[in-house]
XYZ file of C-alpha atoms in Angstrom:
745
model
C -0.095 0.293 -0.282
C 2.687 2.450 0.993
C 5.294 0.916 -1.444
C 5.137 3.844 -3.738
C 4.776 6.688 -1.175
C 8.684 7.321 -1.778
C 8.215 8.159 -5.407
C 5.787 11.022 -4.873
C 6.565 14.075 -5.172
C 6.240 17.002 -2.822
C 3.283 19.695 -2.926
C 4.511 22.258 -4.944
C 4.253 26.186 -4.067
C 2.695 27.915 -7.445
C 4.643 30.819 -8.671
C 3.512 34.180 -7.250
C 2.468 35.686 -10.496
C 0.828 32.875 -11.969
C -1.357 32.744 -8.511
C -2.531 36.653 -8.875
C -3.226 36.402 -12.522
C -5.514 33.147 -12.078
C -7.247 35.091 -8.770
C -7.663 37.966 -10.998
C -9.598 36.048 -13.662
C -11.813 34.048 -10.999
C -12.717 37.200 -9.576
C -14.393 38.605 -12.836
C -18.079 36.852 -12.753
C -18.394 38.452 -8.973
C -17.330 41.758 -9.811
C -19.668 41.590 -12.885
C -20.354 45.199 -14.216
C -18.978 47.035 -11.536
C -15.332 48.650 -13.274
C -14.866 50.630 -10.204
C -14.416 47.162 -7.529
C -12.950 45.322 -10.204
C -9.915 48.423 -10.651
C -9.561 48.703 -6.804
C -8.828 44.886 -6.619
C -6.741 44.929 -9.348
C -4.585 47.661 -8.043
C -4.186 45.813 -4.841
C -3.649 42.547 -6.477
C -0.412 43.978 -8.366
C 1.190 46.027 -5.277
C 0.898 42.573 -3.575
C 3.179 41.175 -6.363
C 5.764 43.689 -6.290
C 6.220 43.067 -2.771
C 4.708 39.706 -1.895
C 8.053 37.830 -3.102
C 9.223 37.921 0.227
C 6.289 36.147 1.643
C 7.112 33.052 -1.170
C 10.775 32.563 -0.047
C 9.442 32.720 3.479
C 7.106 29.929 2.234
C 9.341 28.026 1.022
C 12.300 28.420 3.401
C 9.474 26.792 5.868
C 8.437 24.136 3.146
C 12.116 22.457 3.411
C 11.914 22.534 7.091
C 8.545 20.208 6.997
C 8.765 16.613 6.609
C 5.766 16.123 4.149
C 5.025 19.470 2.769
C 4.188 23.476 3.808
C 0.340 23.142 3.722
C -0.522 19.850 5.921
C 0.094 21.247 9.466
C -1.331 24.715 8.811
C -4.368 23.294 7.061
C -4.936 20.440 9.898
C -4.819 23.383 12.074
C -6.857 26.512 10.725
C -9.274 24.348 8.482
C -10.288 22.110 11.014
C -8.621 21.824 14.724
C -9.247 25.247 15.762
C -12.774 25.286 13.984
C -15.066 25.746 17.270
C -18.601 25.313 16.160
C -20.143 22.006 16.921
C -19.083 18.909 14.684
C -22.533 17.821 13.998
C -24.062 19.313 10.411
C -21.167 22.114 10.743
C -17.821 19.620 10.123
C -18.854 15.965 9.844
C -19.793 14.381 6.657
C -22.537 11.599 6.554
C -23.316 8.792 4.302
C -25.828 6.271 3.859
C -25.480 2.774 2.475
C -28.071 0.547 0.359
C -30.773 -1.158 2.652
C -30.700 -4.418 2.403
C -33.570 -5.961 0.765
C -33.726 -9.043 2.679
C -34.207 -7.564 5.785
C -36.637 -9.170 8.043
C -38.980 -8.492 11.352
C -39.113 -4.680 10.548
C -40.569 -2.130 12.365
C -42.914 0.014 10.562
C -44.980 3.239 11.637
C -48.810 2.735 12.784
C -49.933 5.407 10.591
C -47.855 5.760 7.233
C -46.743 7.894 4.845
C -48.381 7.374 1.616
C -47.184 8.456 -1.830
C -50.280 11.424 -1.625
C -48.805 12.603 1.174
C -47.307 15.819 1.540
C -44.129 14.928 3.627
C -43.408 11.615 1.407
C -40.446 12.351 -0.475
C -38.674 14.218 2.931
C -39.879 11.032 4.785
C -39.513 11.086 8.519
C -37.965 9.532 11.462
C -40.089 7.431 14.057
C -38.472 5.744 17.493
C -39.703 2.322 17.919
C -38.411 1.741 21.596
C -36.860 -1.370 20.255
C -34.132 -2.904 18.643
C -34.179 -5.980 16.168
C -32.397 -9.381 15.041
C -31.324 -8.168 12.141
C -30.304 -4.713 13.061
C -27.766 -6.813 14.857
C -26.867 -9.553 12.780
C -26.387 -6.810 10.230
C -24.037 -4.289 12.410
C -21.942 -7.604 13.199
C -21.180 -8.124 9.610
C -20.216 -4.559 9.106
C -18.128 -4.790 12.321
C -16.297 -7.726 10.425
C -15.989 -6.390 6.713
C -14.688 -3.323 8.201
C -12.280 -5.222 10.433
C -10.992 -6.829 7.326
C -10.465 -3.589 5.485
C -8.272 -2.687 8.339
C -6.250 -5.696 8.185
C -5.281 -4.762 4.725
C -4.236 -1.397 5.474
C -1.889 -2.780 8.547
C -0.593 -5.270 6.217
C 0.018 -2.677 3.224
C -1.619 -5.487 1.060
C -4.401 -2.677 0.142
C -3.797 -1.721 -3.724
C -2.286 1.652 -4.194
C -4.725 3.954 -5.693
C -3.576 5.239 -9.484
C -4.821 7.789 -12.189
C -3.553 7.985 -15.171
C -1.043 10.456 -13.858
C 0.535 8.052 -11.786
C 0.141 6.704 -8.029
C -1.508 8.387 -5.302
C -0.752 9.112 -1.816
C -2.216 6.256 0.539
C -1.058 7.468 4.163
C -4.725 8.921 4.800
C -6.009 5.078 4.812
C -4.001 5.183 8.221
C -5.814 7.750 9.450
C -9.312 6.005 10.019
C -8.541 3.754 12.961
C -7.998 4.316 16.216
C -8.324 7.901 15.646
C -10.208 10.287 18.143
C -10.298 14.058 18.020
C -10.134 15.546 21.398
C -11.327 18.741 22.804
C -9.160 21.971 23.687
C -9.869 25.209 24.569
C -9.035 27.424 21.354
C -7.807 24.520 19.232
C -8.504 20.750 19.368
C -5.534 17.623 18.967
C -6.003 14.472 17.557
C -4.906 11.105 19.210
C -3.546 8.459 17.268
C -0.756 6.177 18.778
C 0.240 2.497 18.813
C -2.193 1.483 21.532
C -5.323 3.055 19.485
C -4.365 1.306 15.950
C -3.577 -1.717 17.577
C -6.678 -2.243 20.281
C -9.102 -5.424 20.330
C -12.025 -3.308 20.662
C -14.916 -0.972 19.126
C -16.835 1.130 20.954
C -20.729 0.149 21.077
C -22.942 3.071 21.666
C -26.676 2.476 22.993
C -29.110 5.181 24.273
C -25.873 7.087 24.906
C -24.446 4.189 27.336
C -20.976 3.731 25.690
C -19.465 -0.196 25.786
C -16.369 -1.189 24.951
C -16.759 -4.798 22.577
C -13.664 -6.660 22.127
C -13.645 -7.774 18.617
C -10.427 -10.007 19.009
C -9.835 -12.722 21.911
C -6.886 -12.576 23.738
C -4.892 -14.600 21.316
C -5.777 -11.911 18.678
C -7.757 -14.034 16.608
C -10.846 -12.524 15.106
C -13.982 -13.035 17.002
C -16.308 -15.141 14.658
C -19.822 -13.450 13.743
C -21.732 -14.985 16.766
C -19.421 -14.570 19.113
C -20.003 -10.707 18.325
C -23.799 -10.637 17.917
C -24.040 -12.497 21.483
C -21.787 -9.443 22.585
C -24.204 -6.746 20.917
C -27.212 -8.663 22.371
C -25.809 -8.473 25.770
C -25.184 -4.968 25.646
C -28.858 -4.036 24.410
C -29.786 -6.113 27.164
C -27.759 -4.245 29.951
C -28.648 -0.807 28.218
C -32.541 -1.938 28.559
C -32.376 -3.655 32.220
C -30.443 0.030 33.495
C -32.969 2.189 31.629
C -35.996 0.127 33.289
C -34.005 0.493 37.091
C -33.242 4.578 36.275
C -29.748 3.798 36.245
C -28.586 5.492 32.773
C -25.657 7.787 32.873
C -25.854 11.115 31.787
C -25.984 11.719 27.615
C -22.112 12.739 27.404
C -21.927 12.172 24.049
C -24.214 15.096 23.118
C -21.265 17.263 24.445
C -19.281 15.627 21.270
C -21.890 17.547 18.903
C -21.679 20.990 20.668
C -19.508 23.829 20.659
C -16.105 22.795 20.978
C -14.844 25.147 23.901
C -17.564 23.768 25.715
C -16.882 20.413 25.497
C -13.404 21.046 26.017
C -14.270 22.615 29.486
C -16.310 19.743 30.201
C -13.505 16.930 29.119
C -11.316 19.255 31.204
C -13.315 18.539 34.334
C -14.327 15.124 33.413
C -10.808 13.806 33.043
C -9.746 15.027 36.682
C -11.984 12.230 37.798
C -10.342 8.752 37.929
C -12.791 7.074 36.430
C -13.674 9.455 33.661
C -9.988 9.432 32.750
C -10.230 5.965 31.993
C -13.352 6.027 29.969
C -11.902 8.698 28.231
C -8.792 6.970 27.639
C -11.086 3.527 26.519
C -12.779 5.591 23.829
C -9.415 6.848 22.659
C -8.199 3.763 22.092
C -11.332 1.893 20.223
C -10.703 1.145 16.460
C -13.851 2.949 15.966
C -17.535 3.239 17.315
C -21.016 1.441 16.407
C -24.260 3.361 17.512
C -27.116 1.092 17.689
C -30.579 3.309 17.047
C -34.185 1.971 18.063
C -35.383 4.804 15.400
C -36.564 4.230 11.526
C -37.372 5.728 8.454
C -41.288 5.789 7.329
C -41.810 5.208 4.306
C -39.926 2.195 4.897
C -36.642 2.765 2.838
C -36.481 6.677 2.690
C -33.265 7.861 1.617
C -34.111 11.366 2.937
C -35.383 9.739 6.729
C -32.301 7.489 6.617
C -29.761 10.634 6.211
C -31.492 12.308 8.358
C -31.194 9.741 11.177
C -27.257 9.328 10.403
C -26.376 13.152 10.481
C -27.550 13.678 13.592
C -30.510 11.142 15.004
C -33.596 11.864 13.874
C -35.900 12.156 17.332
C -32.982 12.579 19.779
C -31.185 14.943 18.116
C -27.096 14.590 18.771
C -27.653 11.865 20.959
C -26.023 8.605 20.423
C -22.971 9.340 18.797
C -19.356 10.077 19.475
C -18.533 12.854 17.314
C -14.717 12.977 17.788
C -14.749 9.481 16.330
C -13.235 9.510 12.724
C -15.215 6.713 11.916
C -18.734 6.042 13.480
C -21.166 3.507 12.066
C -25.110 4.238 12.709
C -27.392 1.115 12.598
C -30.835 1.779 13.076
C -33.534 -0.541 13.908
C -34.266 -2.074 10.959
C -30.627 -2.475 10.108
C -30.187 0.697 7.621
C -26.861 2.029 7.870
C -25.441 5.169 7.792
C -21.345 6.469 8.997
C -20.273 9.890 10.246
C -16.864 11.503 10.134
C -14.716 13.451 11.674
C -13.185 15.430 8.956
C -9.870 16.619 10.044
C -7.863 13.529 9.724
C -9.008 12.759 6.534
C -10.915 13.528 3.554
C -14.163 11.938 3.033
C -13.195 10.150 -0.229
C -11.244 7.548 1.778
C -13.619 6.345 4.466
C -16.338 6.802 1.364
C -14.029 4.094 -0.693
C -13.783 1.711 2.671
C -17.386 1.717 2.963
C -18.125 0.845 -0.672
C -15.468 -2.280 -0.149
C -17.410 -2.627 3.108
C -21.104 -2.561 1.717
C -20.260 -5.122 -1.347
C -18.771 -7.362 0.658
C -21.581 -7.718 3.419
C -24.166 -7.552 0.462
C -22.344 -10.784 -0.923
C -23.397 -12.418 2.298
C -27.255 -13.461 3.117
C -28.431 -12.888 6.503
C -31.221 -15.385 6.833
C -33.862 -15.922 9.799
C -33.326 -18.860 11.804
C -29.815 -19.615 10.257
C -27.553 -20.300 13.074
C -24.003 -18.304 13.090
C -20.494 -19.806 14.029
C -20.070 -19.170 17.719
C -17.318 -20.240 20.020
C -18.355 -23.086 21.852
C -19.238 -22.038 25.488
C -18.748 -18.420 24.488
C -19.333 -16.114 27.753
C -19.705 -12.079 26.998
C -17.604 -9.398 27.920
C -19.873 -6.643 28.843
C -17.545 -3.668 29.877
C -19.736 -0.615 30.367
C -17.521 2.949 29.903
C -19.159 5.238 32.808
C -18.738 8.717 33.050
C -19.097 10.463 36.802
C -20.887 13.778 35.917
C -21.327 16.632 38.752
C -23.942 19.518 38.481
C -21.770 21.848 36.419
C -21.248 19.518 33.409
C -25.114 18.788 33.208
C -26.162 21.950 32.744
C -23.343 21.560 29.888
C -24.826 18.610 28.553
C -28.317 20.455 28.089
C -26.524 23.468 26.548
C -25.365 21.635 24.255
C -28.241 19.740 23.383
C -30.237 22.502 22.988
C -27.444 24.098 20.779
C -27.373 20.934 18.434
C -31.183 21.058 18.571
C -31.142 24.562 16.940
C -28.561 23.515 14.265
C -30.917 20.650 13.370
C -33.986 22.901 12.966
C -31.891 25.057 11.154
C -30.780 22.149 8.427
C -32.506 20.969 5.840
C -30.695 18.122 3.925
C -32.212 15.568 0.757
C -31.031 12.969 -1.755
C -32.079 14.300 -5.029
C -31.753 11.176 -7.427
C -31.878 12.225 -11.221
C -32.806 9.305 -13.235
C -32.814 10.554 -16.481
C -29.280 10.245 -17.579
C -25.700 9.700 -16.097
C -22.032 9.978 -17.413
C -23.080 7.649 -20.750
C -25.108 10.005 -22.209
C -23.066 13.308 -21.051
C -19.584 11.676 -22.737
C -21.685 10.208 -25.883
C -24.012 12.544 -26.458
C -23.436 16.300 -24.433
C -19.642 15.329 -25.489
C -18.362 17.162 -22.621
C -17.303 15.985 -19.243
C -19.699 14.708 -16.610
C -18.169 17.015 -13.781
C -18.370 19.795 -15.752
C -22.154 19.710 -16.680
C -22.970 18.973 -12.892
C -21.074 22.614 -12.009
C -22.820 24.394 -14.548
C -26.013 22.831 -13.680
C -25.532 23.710 -9.921
C -24.490 27.255 -11.245
C -27.296 28.052 -13.483
C -30.004 26.299 -10.999
C -28.691 28.993 -8.209
C -28.866 31.988 -10.456
C -32.658 30.680 -11.096
C -33.036 30.119 -7.561
C -31.063 33.203 -6.233
C -30.851 35.775 -8.996
C -27.054 35.619 -8.302
C -24.052 33.904 -9.526
C -22.592 31.858 -6.731
C -18.683 31.726 -5.350
C -18.039 28.046 -5.857
C -15.744 25.498 -3.490
C -14.753 22.482 -5.605
C -13.213 20.001 -4.391
C -10.027 19.028 -6.291
C -7.889 15.933 -4.880
C -4.079 16.178 -4.670
C -3.359 13.224 -3.600
C -1.133 12.766 -6.303
C 1.537 14.606 -3.977
C 2.987 13.344 -0.657
C 0.330 13.947 2.022
C -1.559 16.270 -0.396
C -5.378 16.175 0.315
C -7.539 19.092 -1.475
C -6.834 22.329 -3.409
C -10.304 24.333 -4.548
C -11.433 24.560 -7.936
C -12.976 27.964 -8.608
C -15.836 26.702 -10.584
C -17.705 29.998 -11.338
C -15.149 30.793 -14.262
C -15.885 33.895 -16.601
C -17.087 30.857 -19.778
C -19.241 29.147 -16.990
C -20.812 32.968 -15.852
C -21.278 33.424 -20.120
C -23.019 29.952 -20.254
C -25.556 31.146 -17.507
C -26.054 33.699 -19.059
C -26.723 32.497 -22.699
C -29.152 29.723 -20.964
C -31.252 32.506 -19.464
C -31.663 34.658 -22.689
C -34.634 33.950 -24.246
C -33.392 35.262 -27.699
C -30.057 32.556 -28.328
C -30.547 29.350 -29.893
C -29.756 25.637 -29.070
C -26.628 25.810 -30.816
C -25.744 29.649 -28.969
C -26.585 27.425 -25.694
C -24.843 24.629 -26.431
C -21.341 25.786 -27.818
C -21.551 28.407 -24.438
C -21.688 25.078 -22.371
C -18.709 23.498 -24.578
C -16.732 26.377 -23.571
C -17.961 26.646 -20.011
C -16.605 22.764 -19.787
C -13.586 22.697 -21.474
C -12.480 25.630 -18.929
C -13.615 23.732 -16.168
C -11.683 21.005 -17.109
C -8.793 22.805 -17.302
C -9.255 24.549 -13.509
C -10.028 20.808 -12.513
C -6.655 19.686 -13.652
C -4.691 22.977 -12.565
C -5.911 22.587 -9.171
C -5.123 18.745 -9.115
C -1.722 19.491 -9.817
C -1.405 21.636 -7.097
C -1.165 25.215 -8.969
C -4.668 26.360 -7.708
C -5.350 29.690 -5.977
C -6.780 29.494 -2.340
C -4.069 27.188 -0.817
C -1.290 29.286 -2.007
C -3.004 32.293 -0.750
C -3.743 30.619 2.246
C 0.234 30.071 2.733
C 1.179 33.398 1.806
C -1.294 34.822 4.388
C 0.159 32.345 6.903
C 3.736 33.695 6.037
C 2.902 36.839 7.126
C 1.348 36.514 9.851
C 3.228 33.445 11.559
C 6.942 33.387 10.071
C 9.372 35.293 10.639
C 11.476 37.282 8.471
C 14.353 35.254 6.612
C 18.132 36.589 7.419
C 18.345 37.717 4.061
C 15.194 39.801 4.022
C 15.611 43.746 4.113
C 13.538 45.396 6.854
C 9.593 45.752 5.740
C 8.603 49.190 5.052
C 5.118 50.857 6.033
C 4.533 50.734 2.361
C 5.110 46.913 1.772
C 2.975 45.990 4.815
C -0.078 48.112 3.505
C 0.049 46.502 0.391
C -0.194 43.162 1.687
C -2.676 43.658 4.258
C -4.659 45.665 1.337
C -4.656 42.785 -0.351
C -5.456 40.306 2.382
C -8.170 42.191 3.673
C -9.925 43.503 0.458
C -13.512 42.644 -0.095
C -13.532 41.127 -3.341
C -11.159 38.152 -1.807
C -13.541 37.983 1.135
C -16.568 37.452 -0.918
C -14.468 35.219 -3.579
C -14.020 32.945 -0.324
C -17.623 33.033 0.648
C -18.489 30.165 -0.984
C -22.097 29.616 -1.552
C -22.040 26.643 -3.293
C -19.479 24.052 -1.698
C -19.626 21.197 -3.833
C -17.272 17.599 -3.990
C -17.696 14.543 -6.555
C -17.286 11.443 -5.607
C -17.199 8.226 -7.560
C -19.857 6.095 -9.242
C -21.304 3.960 -6.192
C -23.851 1.194 -6.265
C -24.010 1.196 -2.206
C -23.605 4.751 -0.959
C -27.178 6.146 -1.305
C -26.653 9.279 0.129
C -23.700 11.514 1.031
C -24.024 15.220 2.469
C -22.114 17.505 4.703
C -22.915 21.013 5.738
C -22.840 24.255 3.597
C -20.050 26.713 4.796
C -21.527 29.897 3.778
C -24.651 31.484 6.548
C -26.559 32.764 3.806
C -28.047 31.639 0.490
C -25.458 28.308 0.750
C -25.729 24.697 -0.123
C -23.141 22.100 0.833
C -23.447 19.709 -2.685
C -22.077 15.776 -2.635
C -22.430 14.429 -5.659
C -22.080 11.020 -7.412
C -22.189 10.594 -11.363
C -22.988 7.110 -11.850
C -23.506 5.742 -15.586
C -27.484 6.502 -15.697
C -27.716 8.691 -13.022
C -27.222 11.289 -10.962
C -27.191 11.374 -7.109
C -26.935 14.895 -5.123
C -26.865 15.331 -1.315
C -27.901 18.981 -0.633
C -27.840 20.666 2.849
C -28.940 24.217 3.075
C -30.370 26.382 6.069
C -34.135 27.141 6.711
C -35.308 30.041 4.722
C -35.261 32.410 8.061
C -31.952 31.256 9.025
C -30.479 30.912 5.365
C -31.805 34.413 4.336
C -33.417 33.174 1.324
C -32.029 29.398 1.366
C -34.616 27.230 -0.297
C -33.483 23.611 -0.851
C -36.757 22.439 -2.075
C -36.944 24.899 -4.714
C -33.571 24.483 -5.591
C -34.186 20.230 -6.010
C -37.093 21.293 -8.484
C -35.072 23.802 -10.086
C -32.045 21.379 -10.522
C -34.228 18.920 -11.972
C -35.434 21.171 -14.587
C -32.365 22.730 -15.597
C -30.559 19.047 -16.103
C -33.612 18.465 -18.728
C -33.365 22.009 -20.269
C -29.183 20.907 -20.556
C -30.085 17.274 -22.140
C -32.458 19.090 -24.517
C -29.831 22.292 -25.528
C -27.407 19.313 -26.182
C -30.014 17.099 -28.343
C -30.903 20.328 -30.511
C -27.962 21.629 -30.988
C -27.598 20.313 -34.155
C -31.111 20.812 -35.797
C -31.925 23.967 -38.163
C -33.997 26.530 -36.793
C -37.044 25.373 -38.946
C -40.188 23.911 -36.368
C -39.155 20.686 -36.639
C -36.195 18.714 -38.879
C -36.701 18.691 -42.430
C -38.867 15.624 -43.292
C -40.727 15.165 -40.101
C -43.602 17.642 -40.910
C -45.482 14.084 -41.971
C -44.659 12.141 -39.488
C -47.077 11.445 -35.816
C -46.110 11.308 -32.459
C -48.234 8.966 -29.905
C -48.685 10.911 -27.159
C -50.721 9.564 -24.467
C -52.050 11.780 -21.796
C -52.709 10.630 -17.900
C -54.475 12.774 -15.525
C -52.811 13.726 -12.092
C -54.548 14.249 -8.561
C -58.216 15.318 -9.020
C -57.738 16.238 -12.814
C -60.668 14.393 -15.038
C -60.056 11.613 -17.087
C -59.977 11.968 -20.644
C -62.784 9.904 -22.472
C -59.641 8.985 -24.690
C -55.932 9.227 -23.514
C -53.998 8.137 -26.694
C -54.056 10.231 -29.404
C -51.443 10.822 -32.617
C -49.800 14.402 -33.342
C -48.022 16.191 -35.701
C -44.277 16.179 -34.506
C -44.393 19.765 -35.937
C -46.396 20.611 -33.467
C -45.319 22.959 -30.764
C -45.972 22.296 -26.906
C -48.236 24.804 -26.893
C -50.601 23.089 -29.150
C -50.799 19.875 -27.192
C -51.787 22.663 -23.938
C -54.779 23.940 -26.322
C -55.878 20.781 -27.697
C -55.782 19.286 -24.112
C -57.944 22.326 -22.664
C -60.180 21.761 -25.513
C -60.383 17.893 -24.774
C -61.241 18.958 -21.065
C -63.516 21.708 -21.993
C -61.167 24.076 -20.040
C -61.430 27.512 -20.284
C -57.934 29.640 -20.980
C -58.675 31.151 -17.231
C -58.971 27.550 -15.554
C -55.894 26.413 -13.863
C -54.257 23.637 -15.863
C -50.366 22.271 -15.523
C -48.884 20.309 -17.893
C -45.819 18.194 -17.656
C -43.737 15.633 -19.380
C -43.204 12.234 -18.078
C -44.174 13.348 -14.292
C -40.957 15.507 -14.126
C -40.992 18.846 -15.941
C -43.188 21.363 -17.738
C -41.588 22.358 -21.389
C -41.380 25.604 -22.599
C -44.470 26.143 -24.635
C -42.505 26.871 -28.001
C -40.454 23.212 -27.460
C -40.881 21.050 -30.799
C -43.044 18.206 -29.922
C -40.528 15.801 -32.333
C -37.532 17.163 -30.086
C -39.623 16.192 -26.620
C -40.530 12.709 -28.082
C -37.002 12.138 -29.276
C -35.600 12.646 -25.710
C -38.311 11.551 -23.746
C -40.342 9.504 -25.261
C -40.550 5.836 -23.802
C -41.584 2.461 -25.713
C -43.034 4.481 -28.653
C -45.073 7.126 -26.613
C -44.643 10.598 -25.320
C -46.594 10.356 -21.995
C -48.155 14.032 -20.793
C -49.250 14.230 -17.290
C -51.804 17.173 -16.619
C -53.011 18.557 -13.340
C -55.585 21.476 -11.922
C -52.592 22.095 -9.204
C -48.556 22.091 -9.337
C -47.332 18.675 -9.404
C -43.733 18.360 -10.225
C -41.082 21.342 -10.748
């Protein structure tokens, strides 16, 4: 696994002139027509270029003193460990795994959500107050296969990740297991050492009670499934018994979800007690955590309810998780599996690769009701409850943390957007552009239509081609993307105009992605220069810095345009195509009109995990409208690409005589036509279909009628029926849905 680490180059430091040039280009869409603002920022950047070389030299000198890179320690500290807001939603990412269709003895709501219910698509989380056999058995499978993965890492048998450019850094795989964040005032710490990575225990958390479960025996042999199932059942039984007797310990777990300085203060008090010190040490020495919940999703299999439960616990917000652990599985009453990860030691991509490996292996192991699993003869459980002694002051902190996390959760709206019309195959073959580029254009165009403005974008680029490389920012809002947005929103432009703008935007995006992945981006370098100014001493060869130089440097760093360009209202990241990851999410990073978006582009669909704040907190953020608009935008981009080669006539030559089979389907309380299937000229506009439908229904122009294609979107009235049938016809028919109230986007 680490065989090629020695061949990896160090993270480069871009030239100062290159960074300034790329920065100035990146702000053009944000500045727009404000020539004064552009002139002021350009002047500041050029003045900085004249005096910034001394900071560049400091940075290079500092790099020579660092084991791996100039960025690594600073980034860990400033991007993560000194962040004081609570980890729940704000920092930890969450992943949801596909359900097992063979699940049995499932809990279900007494009154279940139906497709006609307003909240059906979002789903909801119920608390069953009980645990299930399938839940325990599936949890054990995930524990075992995760231990398989750990052993691949420990023995360096994990194959080296590669791209066409060569091998990638594998160091982050070593950061998953036995890694815990420790709260400290002002700046946290990470603990991982031989005692934590070679541990034989995992954490099991049930109703906020914490247990250390041995997954290896005293000889270092892995325990079989039956032994671990017995252990988990024993833990559950112990918690249920103590709950009935009123003997549950205070939910210290909630402190890990809330503000870091509060948790640091409570931690300092807790570790003064010997028993608490032992408990905290055992938590840190566990390999990973497994949370067993009594909650479940309604409707059964609801991805939105599932991800909501994973990220913060659907009914007791912030409970039953240890947010400081790098790896924390969540298994609900029905065996639905999720994962939350503490972000500082490794990027979400690495655990996602592990979870895909683990989920695939578990899916190949049937879990059958009543089938016995291997167990050590005469095995006796070893329930080890980890307890806290909590005084009144810490109890108050727990109550404060609970209230804070509940506010954070109420202010957060996250959902899964599963777009099934096309994926990477169509994008590459028909659109002729990179799938990631199309996704980025779609997100920017969606944002513009929802909020009437362009959004600064953070897109994650991996820099793992370098030693201990992590990420760089792709500033995806380029002038070309901005022009594409404006062209798409201009009713006077043709499909060819729009497609040409899309191709130009995609080409530029691919260039930006390659540049950032090569360590030549803007943001990490500016961060390094800022640190060189604030933290690094002058080099012995440096002349004294003049007041003019200080002013030029500070004016650049304090420029409002620089601040605006890093207020990422679209914080985005793409993952690899995944069969088993049904939802991937993280919190947005800007306070207002902002969205955190992770997406997975598969061959025939795109999965978006979107998080934003509620409208009152986010000053107009609207996740629901964003979803509707994104679906429409993706459809529109398909139409543009399909139509780009067609002439401006009402329909392509030779199609005027052709007929299209149209099937009308009523939705909701709309009346049903006596005859629902018609043949209509392919040269007609969509408006003609609407007029025809109104006539058949006997509806006046003043009466509400909403018309859609394939229960998905409402085309523009001047759209050509031929193109709609070609793009969206199924089995030789074009399905037109109609309703008396809005039904879809």
